[in-house]
Each structure stands twice: as C-alpha cells, then as structure tokens.
PDB file of C-alpha atoms in Angstrom:
ATOM      1  CA  UNK A   1       8.299 -16.760  40.587  1.00  0.00           C
ATOM      2  CA  UNK A   2       9.953 -20.115  38.662  1.00  0.00           C
ATOM      3  CA  UNK A   3      13.244 -20.484  39.850  1.00  0.00           C
ATOM      4  CA  UNK A   4      11.919 -19.798  43.957  1.00  0.00           C
ATOM      5  CA  UNK A   5      14.740 -21.024  45.823  1.00  0.00           C
ATOM      6  CA  UNK A   6      16.586 -22.890  42.606  1.00  0.00           C
ATOM      7  CA  UNK A   7      20.338 -21.893  43.328  1.00  0.00           C
ATOM      8  CA  UNK A   8      22.001 -21.759  39.346  1.00  0.00           C
ATOM      9  CA  UNK A   9      25.261 -21.085  37.990  1.00  0.00           C
ATOM     10  CA  UNK A  10      25.994 -19.420  35.281  1.00  0.00           C
ATOM     11  CA  UNK A  11      29.579 -18.985  33.273  1.00  0.00           C
ATOM     12  CA  UNK A  12      30.734 -16.419  31.125  1.00  0.00           C
ATOM     13  CA  UNK A  13      29.366 -13.398  33.003  1.00  0.00           C
ATOM     14  CA  UNK A  14      30.493 -10.518  31.226  1.00  0.00           C
ATOM     15  CA  UNK A  15      27.698  -7.192  29.804  1.00  0.00           C
ATOM     16  CA  UNK A  16      25.697  -8.896  27.805  1.00  0.00           C
ATOM     17  CA  UNK A  17      23.925 -12.174  27.840  1.00  0.00           C
ATOM     18  CA  UNK A  18      25.816 -13.447  30.980  1.00  0.00           C
ATOM     19  CA  UNK A  19      24.624  -9.794  32.772  1.00  0.00           C
ATOM     20  CA  UNK A  20      21.312 -10.805  31.428  1.00  0.00           C
ATOM     21  CA  UNK A  21      20.696 -13.913  32.956  1.00  0.00           C
ATOM     22  CA  UNK A  22      21.632 -13.319  35.849  1.00  0.00           C
ATOM     23  CA  UNK A  23      19.451 -10.155  36.557  1.00  0.00           C
ATOM     24  CA  UNK A  24      16.695 -12.747  34.866  1.00  0.00           C
ATOM     25  CA  UNK A  25      17.289 -15.391  37.679  1.00  0.00           C
ATOM     26  CA  UNK A  26      17.512 -12.828  40.298  1.00  0.00           C
ATOM     27  CA  UNK A  27      14.313 -11.266  39.399  1.00  0.00           C
ATOM     28  CA  UNK A  28      12.502 -14.373  38.810  1.00  0.00           C
ATOM     29  CA  UNK A  29      13.631 -15.804  42.457  1.00  0.00           C
ATOM     30  CA  UNK A  30      16.439 -18.112  41.873  1.00  0.00           C
ATOM     31  CA  UNK A  31      20.003 -17.531  43.290  1.00  0.00           C
ATOM     32  CA  UNK A  32      22.486 -16.598  40.736  1.00  0.00           C
ATOM     33  CA  UNK A  33      26.894 -18.143  41.452  1.00  0.00           C
ATOM     34  CA  UNK A  34      28.691 -15.843  38.834  1.00  0.00           C
ATOM     35  CA  UNK A  35      31.689 -17.205  37.352  1.00  0.00           C
ATOM     36  CA  UNK A  36      34.044 -15.259  34.816  1.00  0.00           C
ATOM     37  CA  UNK A  37      37.193 -14.462  34.079  1.00  0.00           C
ATOM     38  CA  UNK A  38      37.498 -10.884  35.344  1.00  0.00           C
ATOM     39  CA  UNK A  39      36.430 -10.469  39.544  1.00  0.00           C
ATOM     40  CA  UNK A  40      35.616  -6.905  38.877  1.00  0.00           C
ATOM     41  CA  UNK A  41      33.420  -7.641  36.009  1.00  0.00           C
ATOM     42  CA  UNK A  42      31.772  -9.749  38.617  1.00  0.00           C
ATOM     43  CA  UNK A  43      31.489  -7.398  41.769  1.00  0.00           C
ATOM     44  CA  UNK A  44      29.662  -5.596  39.348  1.00  0.00           C
ATOM     45  CA  UNK A  45      27.158  -7.468  38.030  1.00  0.00           C
ATOM     46  CA  UNK A  46      26.542  -9.003  41.307  1.00  0.00           C
ATOM     47  CA  UNK A  47      26.483  -5.875  43.006  1.00  0.00           C
ATOM     48  CA  UNK A  48      23.066  -4.777  39.842  1.00  0.00           C
ATOM     49  CA  UNK A  49      20.713  -7.144  40.022  1.00  0.00           C
ATOM     50  CA  UNK A  50      21.583  -8.474  44.183  1.00  0.00           C
ATOM     51  CA  UNK A  51      21.954  -4.995  45.562  1.00  0.00           C
ATOM     52  CA  UNK A  52      21.614  -6.787  49.350  1.00  0.00           C
ATOM     53  CA  UNK A  53      24.372  -9.600  48.201  1.00  0.00           C
ATOM     54  CA  UNK A  54      21.761 -12.401  49.291  1.00  0.00           C
ATOM     55  CA  UNK A  55      21.197 -14.218  46.365  1.00  0.00           C
ATOM     56  CA  UNK A  56      24.322 -13.513  44.847  1.00  0.00           C
ATOM     57  CA  UNK A  57      27.997 -15.421  44.513  1.00  0.00           C
ATOM     58  CA  UNK A  58      30.690 -14.962  42.566  1.00  0.00           C
ATOM     59  CA  UNK A  59      34.318 -16.582  42.218  1.00  0.00           C
ATOM     60  CA  UNK A  60      36.879 -16.074  39.337  1.00  0.00           C
ATOM     61  CA  UNK A  61      36.815 -18.583  36.850  1.00  0.00           C
ATOM     62  CA  UNK A  62      38.457 -19.786  34.128  1.00  0.00           C
ATOM     63  CA  UNK A  63      36.632 -22.905  32.408  1.00  0.00           C
ATOM     64  CA  UNK A  64      40.527 -24.388  30.689  1.00  0.00           C
ATOM     65  CA  UNK A  65      40.634 -24.516  34.624  1.00  0.00           C
ATOM     66  CA  UNK A  66      39.281 -27.931  35.887  1.00  0.00           C
ATOM     67  CA  UNK A  67      40.701 -26.865  39.581  1.00  0.00           C
ATOM     68  CA  UNK A  68      38.072 -23.888  39.259  1.00  0.00           C
ATOM     69  CA  UNK A  69      35.405 -25.149  37.923  1.00  0.00           C
ATOM     70  CA  UNK A  70      35.497 -27.618  40.931  1.00  0.00           C
ATOM     71  CA  UNK A  71      36.001 -24.298  42.904  1.00  0.00           C
ATOM     72  CA  UNK A  72      33.269 -22.441  41.544  1.00  0.00           C
ATOM     73  CA  UNK A  73      30.911 -24.953  41.600  1.00  0.00           C
ATOM     74  CA  UNK A  74      31.868 -25.667  45.071  1.00  0.00           C
ATOM     75  CA  UNK A  75      30.653 -22.025  45.916  1.00  0.00           C
ATOM     76  CA  UNK A  76      27.540 -23.413  45.340  1.00  0.00           C
ATOM     77  CA  UNK A  77      26.894 -25.737  47.566  1.00  0.00           C
ATOM     78  CA  UNK A  78      28.912 -24.099  50.096  1.00  0.00           C
ATOM     79  CA  UNK A  79      26.978 -20.606  49.984  1.00  0.00           C
ATOM     80  CA  UNK A  80      23.909 -21.932  48.910  1.00  0.00           C
ATOM     81  CA  UNK A  81      22.977 -25.546  49.427  1.00  0.00           C
ATOM     82  CA  UNK A  82      23.530 -27.389  46.127  1.00  0.00           C
ATOM     83  CA  UNK A  83      22.968 -26.690  42.413  1.00  0.00           C
ATOM     84  CA  UNK A  84      20.469 -26.812  40.512  1.00  0.00           C
ATOM     85  CA  UNK A  85      21.339 -25.187  36.559  1.00  0.00           C
ATOM     86  CA  UNK A  86      23.974 -24.872  35.146  1.00  0.00           C
ATOM     87  CA  UNK A  87      24.271 -21.810  31.728  1.00  0.00           C
ATOM     88  CA  UNK A  88      26.744 -21.924  30.185  1.00  0.00           C
ATOM     89  CA  UNK A  89      28.166 -18.459  28.307  1.00  0.00           C
ATOM     90  CA  UNK A  90      31.103 -18.422  28.756  1.00  0.00           C
ATOM     91  CA  UNK A  91      32.618 -18.552  25.240  1.00  0.00           C
ATOM     92  CA  UNK A  92      35.702 -17.174  22.938  1.00  0.00           C
ATOM     93  CA  UNK A  93      34.187 -15.551  20.066  1.00  0.00           C
ATOM     94  CA  UNK A  94      37.001 -13.207  19.045  1.00  0.00           C
ATOM     95  CA  UNK A  95      38.287 -15.579  16.229  1.00  0.00           C
ATOM     96  CA  UNK A  96      37.303 -14.988  13.205  1.00  0.00           C
ATOM     97  CA  UNK A  97      37.446 -16.077   9.844  1.00  0.00           C
ATOM     98  CA  UNK A  98      37.923 -19.583   7.644  1.00  0.00           C
ATOM     99  CA  UNK A  99      38.815 -22.630   6.838  1.00  0.00           C
ATOM    100  CA  UNK A 100      41.535 -20.983   3.964  1.00  0.00           C
ATOM    101  CA  UNK A 101      43.688 -18.920   6.455  1.00  0.00           C
ATOM    102  CA  UNK A 102      42.892 -21.057   9.738  1.00  0.00           C
ATOM    103  CA  UNK A 103      45.470 -20.928  12.764  1.00  0.00           C
ATOM    104  CA  UNK A 104      45.138 -23.981  13.895  1.00  0.00           C
ATOM    105  CA  UNK A 105      46.092 -23.067  17.548  1.00  0.00           C
ATOM    106  CA  UNK A 106      44.088 -20.492  17.526  1.00  0.00           C
ATOM    107  CA  UNK A 107      40.797 -23.299  16.539  1.00  0.00           C
ATOM    108  CA  UNK A 108      42.090 -25.653  19.774  1.00  0.00           C
ATOM    109  CA  UNK A 109      42.269 -22.423  22.298  1.00  0.00           C
ATOM    110  CA  UNK A 110      38.236 -22.134  20.648  1.00  0.00           C
ATOM    111  CA  UNK A 111      37.759 -25.567  20.812  1.00  0.00           C
ATOM    112  CA  UNK A 112      38.927 -25.584  24.221  1.00  0.00           C
ATOM    113  CA  UNK A 113      36.597 -23.186  25.718  1.00  0.00           C
ATOM    114  CA  UNK A 114      33.593 -23.676  23.793  1.00  0.00           C
ATOM    115  CA  UNK A 115      33.803 -27.171  24.591  1.00  0.00           C
ATOM    116  CA  UNK A 116      35.599 -28.618  26.553  1.00  0.00           C
ATOM    117  CA  UNK A 117      35.572 -25.365  29.323  1.00  0.00           C
ATOM    118  CA  UNK A 118      31.414 -25.918  28.685  1.00  0.00           C
ATOM    119  CA  UNK A 119      32.001 -30.096  30.065  1.00  0.00           C
ATOM    120  CA  UNK A 120      34.136 -29.334  32.224  1.00  0.00           C
ATOM    121  CA  UNK A 121      32.162 -27.468  33.845  1.00  0.00           C
ATOM    122  CA  UNK A 122      28.633 -29.340  33.298  1.00  0.00           C
ATOM    123  CA  UNK A 123      30.897 -32.172  35.595  1.00  0.00           C
ATOM    124  CA  UNK A 124      32.300 -29.830  38.343  1.00  0.00           C
ATOM    125  CA  UNK A 125      28.330 -29.281  39.063  1.00  0.00           C
ATOM    126  CA  UNK A 126      27.303 -32.707  38.415  1.00  0.00           C
ATOM    127  CA  UNK A 127      27.846 -34.598  42.099  1.00  0.00           C
ATOM    128  CA  UNK A 128      25.840 -31.282  43.062  1.00  0.00           C
ATOM    129  CA  UNK A 129      23.111 -32.110  39.983  1.00  0.00           C
ATOM    130  CA  UNK A 130      22.876 -35.640  41.682  1.00  0.00           C
ATOM    131  CA  UNK A 131      21.067 -34.509  44.664  1.00  0.00           C
ATOM    132  CA  UNK A 132      17.626 -33.324  43.354  1.00  0.00           C
ATOM    133  CA  UNK A 133      18.370 -33.580  39.405  1.00  0.00           C
ATOM    134  CA  UNK A 134      17.573 -30.846  37.507  1.00  0.00           C
ATOM    135  CA  UNK A 135      19.007 -28.346  33.944  1.00  0.00           C
ATOM    136  CA  UNK A 136      22.531 -27.492  31.996  1.00  0.00           C
ATOM    137  CA  UNK A 137      21.374 -25.001  29.122  1.00  0.00           C
ATOM    138  CA  UNK A 138      24.193 -24.516  26.964  1.00  0.00           C
ATOM    139  CA  UNK A 139      24.395 -21.763  24.929  1.00  0.00           C
ATOM    140  CA  UNK A 140      25.415 -22.285  21.040  1.00  0.00           C
ATOM    141  CA  UNK A 141      24.845 -20.026  17.869  1.00  0.00           C
ATOM    142  CA  UNK A 142      22.932 -20.356  14.822  1.00  0.00           C
ATOM    143  CA  UNK A 143      25.635 -20.399  12.767  1.00  0.00           C
ATOM    144  CA  UNK A 144      26.435 -23.561  14.155  1.00  0.00           C
ATOM    145  CA  UNK A 145      23.677 -24.513  12.154  1.00  0.00           C
ATOM    146  CA  UNK A 146      23.427 -22.668   8.985  1.00  0.00           C
ATOM    147  CA  UNK A 147      26.522 -20.467   7.901  1.00  0.00           C
ATOM    148  CA  UNK A 148      26.042 -16.850   8.338  1.00  0.00           C
ATOM    149  CA  UNK A 149      26.579 -14.555   4.979  1.00  0.00           C
ATOM    150  CA  UNK A 150      27.390 -11.789   6.776  1.00  0.00           C
ATOM    151  CA  UNK A 151      30.587 -12.519   8.637  1.00  0.00           C
ATOM    152  CA  UNK A 152      32.963 -15.899   9.107  1.00  0.00           C
ATOM    153  CA  UNK A 153      33.513 -17.822  11.942  1.00  0.00           C
ATOM    154  CA  UNK A 154      34.230 -20.984  11.461  1.00  0.00           C
ATOM    155  CA  UNK A 155      36.782 -22.212  14.426  1.00  0.00           C
ATOM    156  CA  UNK A 156      33.143 -20.191  16.805  1.00  0.00           C
ATOM    157  CA  UNK A 157      30.823 -22.221  14.980  1.00  0.00           C
ATOM    158  CA  UNK A 158      32.453 -25.600  14.371  1.00  0.00           C
ATOM    159  CA  UNK A 159      33.000 -25.301  18.217  1.00  0.00           C
ATOM    160  CA  UNK A 160      29.343 -24.722  19.011  1.00  0.00           C
ATOM    161  CA  UNK A 161      27.894 -27.585  16.844  1.00  0.00           C
ATOM    162  CA  UNK A 162      30.221 -29.812  18.089  1.00  0.00           C
ATOM    163  CA  UNK A 163      28.792 -28.160  21.638  1.00  0.00           C
ATOM    164  CA  UNK A 164      24.906 -28.819  19.980  1.00  0.00           C
ATOM    165  CA  UNK A 165      26.774 -32.250  19.026  1.00  0.00           C
ATOM    166  CA  UNK A 166      27.597 -33.517  22.407  1.00  0.00           C
ATOM    167  CA  UNK A 167      24.022 -32.207  24.281  1.00  0.00           C
ATOM    168  CA  UNK A 168      22.620 -35.540  23.051  1.00  0.00           C
ATOM    169  CA  UNK A 169      24.510 -37.229  24.532  1.00  0.00           C
ATOM    170  CA  UNK A 170      24.207 -35.052  27.507  1.00  0.00           C
ATOM    171  CA  UNK A 171      20.914 -35.491  27.340  1.00  0.00           C
ATOM    172  CA  UNK A 172      20.763 -39.419  27.083  1.00  0.00           C
ATOM    173  CA  UNK A 173      23.300 -40.397  29.642  1.00  0.00           C
ATOM    174  CA  UNK A 174      22.369 -38.096  32.270  1.00  0.00           C
ATOM    175  CA  UNK A 175      18.032 -37.972  32.433  1.00  0.00           C
ATOM    176  CA  UNK A 176      17.936 -41.356  34.480  1.00  0.00           C
ATOM    177  CA  UNK A 177      19.550 -38.512  36.941  1.00  0.00           C
ATOM    178  CA  UNK A 178      16.581 -36.494  36.317  1.00  0.00           C
ATOM    179  CA  UNK A 179      18.932 -33.681  35.009  1.00  0.00           C
ATOM    180  CA  UNK A 180      18.021 -32.373  31.913  1.00  0.00           C
ATOM    181  CA  UNK A 181      20.318 -30.882  29.239  1.00  0.00           C
ATOM    182  CA  UNK A 182      19.024 -28.554  26.399  1.00  0.00           C
ATOM    183  CA  UNK A 183      20.547 -25.655  23.794  1.00  0.00           C
ATOM    184  CA  UNK A 184      19.733 -21.677  23.122  1.00  0.00           C
ATOM    185  CA  UNK A 185      20.700 -21.463  19.739  1.00  0.00           C
ATOM    186  CA  UNK A 186      21.304 -17.717  19.520  1.00  0.00           C
ATOM    187  CA  UNK A 187      20.994 -15.412  15.698  1.00  0.00           C
ATOM    188  CA  UNK A 188      21.892 -12.030  16.376  1.00  0.00           C
ATOM    189  CA  UNK A 189      21.881 -10.853  19.260  1.00  0.00           C
ATOM    190  CA  UNK A 190      21.596  -7.109  19.866  1.00  0.00           C
ATOM    191  CA  UNK A 191      23.725  -6.632  22.341  1.00  0.00           C
ATOM    192  CA  UNK A 192      27.002  -5.240  23.309  1.00  0.00           C
ATOM    193  CA  UNK A 193      28.749  -6.985  21.220  1.00  0.00           C
ATOM    194  CA  UNK A 194      26.471  -6.473  17.770  1.00  0.00           C
ATOM    195  CA  UNK A 195      26.246  -3.442  19.304  1.00  0.00           C
ATOM    196  CA  UNK A 196      30.115  -2.977  18.374  1.00  0.00           C
ATOM    197  CA  UNK A 197      30.448  -4.696  14.926  1.00  0.00           C
ATOM    198  CA  UNK A 198      27.489  -2.473  14.352  1.00  0.00           C
ATOM    199  CA  UNK A 199      29.442   1.215  14.952  1.00  0.00           C
ATOM    200  CA  UNK A 200      32.611  -0.383  13.339  1.00  0.00           C
ATOM    201  CA  UNK A 201      31.202  -1.613  10.340  1.00  0.00           C
ATOM    202  CA  UNK A 202      29.460   1.727   9.451  1.00  0.00           C
ATOM    203  CA  UNK A 203      32.593   3.485  10.500  1.00  0.00           C
ATOM    204  CA  UNK A 204      34.003   1.643   8.143  1.00  0.00           C
ATOM    205  CA  UNK A 205      32.828   2.044   5.558  1.00  0.00           C
ATOM    206  CA  UNK A 206      31.030   4.972   5.725  1.00  0.00           C
ATOM    207  CA  UNK A 207      27.267   4.754   6.385  1.00  0.00           C
ATOM    208  CA  UNK A 208      24.922   5.230   8.707  1.00  0.00           C
ATOM    209  CA  UNK A 209      24.433   2.763  11.179  1.00  0.00           C
ATOM    210  CA  UNK A 210      21.396   1.960  10.741  1.00  0.00           C
ATOM    211  CA  UNK A 211      21.810   0.187   7.549  1.00  0.00           C
ATOM    212  CA  UNK A 212      24.070  -1.944   9.526  1.00  0.00           C
ATOM    213  CA  UNK A 213      21.747  -2.622  11.136  1.00  0.00           C
ATOM    214  CA  UNK A 214      19.034  -3.196   8.308  1.00  0.00           C
ATOM    215  CA  UNK A 215      21.117  -5.551   6.529  1.00  0.00           C
ATOM    216  CA  UNK A 216      20.871  -8.072   9.967  1.00  0.00           C
ATOM    217  CA  UNK A 217      17.471  -7.802  10.192  1.00  0.00           C
ATOM    218  CA  UNK A 218      16.317  -8.004   5.989  1.00  0.00           C
ATOM    219  CA  UNK A 219      16.077 -11.771   6.149  1.00  0.00           C
ATOM    220  CA  UNK A 220      13.978 -12.014   9.690  1.00  0.00           C
ATOM    221  CA  UNK A 221      10.771 -12.856  10.549  1.00  0.00           C
ATOM    222  CA  UNK A 222       9.789 -10.244  13.002  1.00  0.00           C
ATOM    223  CA  UNK A 223      11.774  -7.003  11.849  1.00  0.00           C
ATOM    224  CA  UNK A 224      14.403  -6.397  15.246  1.00  0.00           C
ATOM    225  CA  UNK A 225      17.224  -8.824  15.928  1.00  0.00           C
ATOM    226  CA  UNK A 226      16.134 -11.081  19.383  1.00  0.00           C
ATOM    227  CA  UNK A 227      18.181  -9.046  22.199  1.00  0.00           C
ATOM    228  CA  UNK A 228      20.428 -10.478  25.246  1.00  0.00           C
ATOM    229  CA  UNK A 229      17.498 -10.056  27.164  1.00  0.00           C
ATOM    230  CA  UNK A 230      14.595 -11.980  25.135  1.00  0.00           C
ATOM    231  CA  UNK A 231      17.475 -14.923  24.856  1.00  0.00           C
ATOM    232  CA  UNK A 232      18.105 -15.001  29.223  1.00  0.00           C
ATOM    233  CA  UNK A 233      14.346 -14.868  28.815  1.00  0.00           C
ATOM    234  CA  UNK A 234      14.447 -18.244  26.705  1.00  0.00           C
ATOM    235  CA  UNK A 235      17.404 -19.619  29.052  1.00  0.00           C
ATOM    236  CA  UNK A 236      15.960 -19.498  32.398  1.00  0.00           C
ATOM    237  CA  UNK A 237      12.722 -20.876  30.570  1.00  0.00           C
ATOM    238  CA  UNK A 238      14.759 -24.057  30.398  1.00  0.00           C
ATOM    239  CA  UNK A 239      16.419 -23.985  33.400  1.00  0.00           C
ATOM    240  CA  UNK A 240      13.002 -23.680  35.198  1.00  0.00           C
ATOM    241  CA  UNK A 241      10.556 -26.453  35.895  1.00  0.00           C
ATOM    242  CA  UNK A 242       7.984 -25.226  33.328  1.00  0.00           C
ATOM    243  CA  UNK A 243      11.122 -27.273  31.261  1.00  0.00           C
ATOM    244  CA  UNK A 244      10.454 -29.647  33.034  1.00  0.00           C
ATOM    245  CA  UNK A 245       9.583 -33.105  30.336  1.00  0.00           C
ATOM    246  CA  UNK A 246      12.323 -30.914  27.595  1.00  0.00           C
ATOM    247  CA  UNK A 247      15.510 -32.340  26.935  1.00  0.00           C
ATOM    248  CA  UNK A 248      18.132 -33.023  24.221  1.00  0.00           C
ATOM    249  CA  UNK A 249      16.720 -29.659  21.718  1.00  0.00           C
ATOM    250  CA  UNK A 250      18.122 -26.739  20.510  1.00  0.00           C
ATOM    251  CA  UNK A 251      15.717 -23.522  20.581  1.00  0.00           C
ATOM    252  CA  UNK A 252      15.773 -21.081  18.165  1.00  0.00           C
ATOM    253  CA  UNK A 253      15.616 -17.459  18.713  1.00  0.00           C
ATOM    254  CA  UNK A 254      16.527 -15.530  16.663  1.00  0.00           C
ATOM    255  CA  UNK A 255      14.023 -13.565  15.553  1.00  0.00           C
ATOM    256  CA  UNK A 256      12.613 -15.809  13.166  1.00  0.00           C
ATOM    257  CA  UNK A 257      15.522 -15.356   9.994  1.00  0.00           C
ATOM    258  CA  UNK A 258      16.151 -19.016  10.348  1.00  0.00           C
ATOM    259  CA  UNK A 259      13.135 -21.460  10.760  1.00  0.00           C
ATOM    260  CA  UNK A 260      13.844 -25.638  10.970  1.00  0.00           C
TER     261      UNK A 260
END
C-alpha cells in the first residue's frame, strides 16, 4: 500500500488514463481528489473506483480557470486535510496538423490547457504540498521528444515539450520544499483514444483493425503497446515514497518503441 493515507489530486479524469490513475490510487491505499470539466464523468469514476465514497472527492474543474484550480485544491484540504501528490492528466490532444496548416489561435488554446493549465493547477496545490512535501507527476508524450510518423500533432507535441522543459525548472525550484517533479512520457497508449483511432483508420482504409494495430507496434521492442493501466502504474510509483529520491526525470512508458 505505497499510497496509504496519502491524498492525490488527479486532473483530467475521463474514461482512459485519468480513470486508471484514480483506480490505482485507491487500490494502493490513497485518497483521490478528482477534477475534470464534466461532473457526470467524475461521479461515474468516483463510484466505480470507490463505491463507499470514503476515499474520493470530486469537483468539476477547468484548469484554464485559476479559481477552479484553487477550488479543487481547497476541496482536497477540506475533505482529507492536505495534499501529498498531484497528477496532471488533463490535456487538449484533439488538434491534428503541422506548421503549414497551423491555426495559431487553436495552438494558443492547446498551450493554455497543456502547459499553463498544468502550471495553474500545480500552483494552486503548492501551499498544501509545502506542508509535508510531496510529488507532482506530469503526463507528457513521446511525441515531444521524437516526432511520430503515423500522425501529426505539432501543437500538442510542442506544448508537452514545453511542459517537460518546465519540469526541470520546477524540480529545482520546489526541491527545497521536498516537492518532487517528474514526467511520464507515454507512447501509443492502448485505451479509449487509441482504440478509437484504430477503429476509425481501419474503417477509412477498408482494412482490418489488426493491420492498423500492427503498424503501431512494428517498431516496439515488446509485441504490444503499453496500456492506460501500464502508464498509471508508472504514475503511482512516481507519486509514492518509493520514488522519494527521483526528481526532474522523464520516464518513457512505450513498450520500447523509443529508447533513450
């Protein structure tokens, strides 16, 4: 029970990675304070991972709104007495394209969510984190360090690359307060978004889904992609005291597609 008695704030809780992180926190003895823009989704996740309701709390939260970030942090303190870790799953990843066809107004929105929103939520939690130290776990992307060949998401990659760069500065800045800052970098992550991509691509090309999936795994050292659950395991490790001397690090969870 590496998170026994610990309170973890999780932003961006949906049916994929956010749900898996919340479930892993509860499984490992922690308390999960959940934020996302959709209240119904939050209620469903809380009921699924903690039917008693004793170890979960949630509040609709848009991380582009500083007041809503502060309210989610306050909920954690009011309900459970403090914050021990923050996990940033919230992201805007639905914009595809490169520089040539860029709509910079859309890019600004992507940066506002993925970079500035994450920093807003982190800052809202800092007073509580400073009381007893803790962990900030950022969710980045492999595409921020190696351009993907199957899809083009330049705005998303750039925003997440900036977030990884910010991690280094935050790890140094917050280290004296015993606050660790690390990033998990997933590659192709088998879960609802990638499953939808495989289905849609297979329909568009008139090929079996197995063929599309094989394209994704052909460069991986392991024969299948990491799942949402695999990434969640890396997250809870970094959130726990088992990683007490790890900060300023990026951990690829990608079945060996990219090795560094």
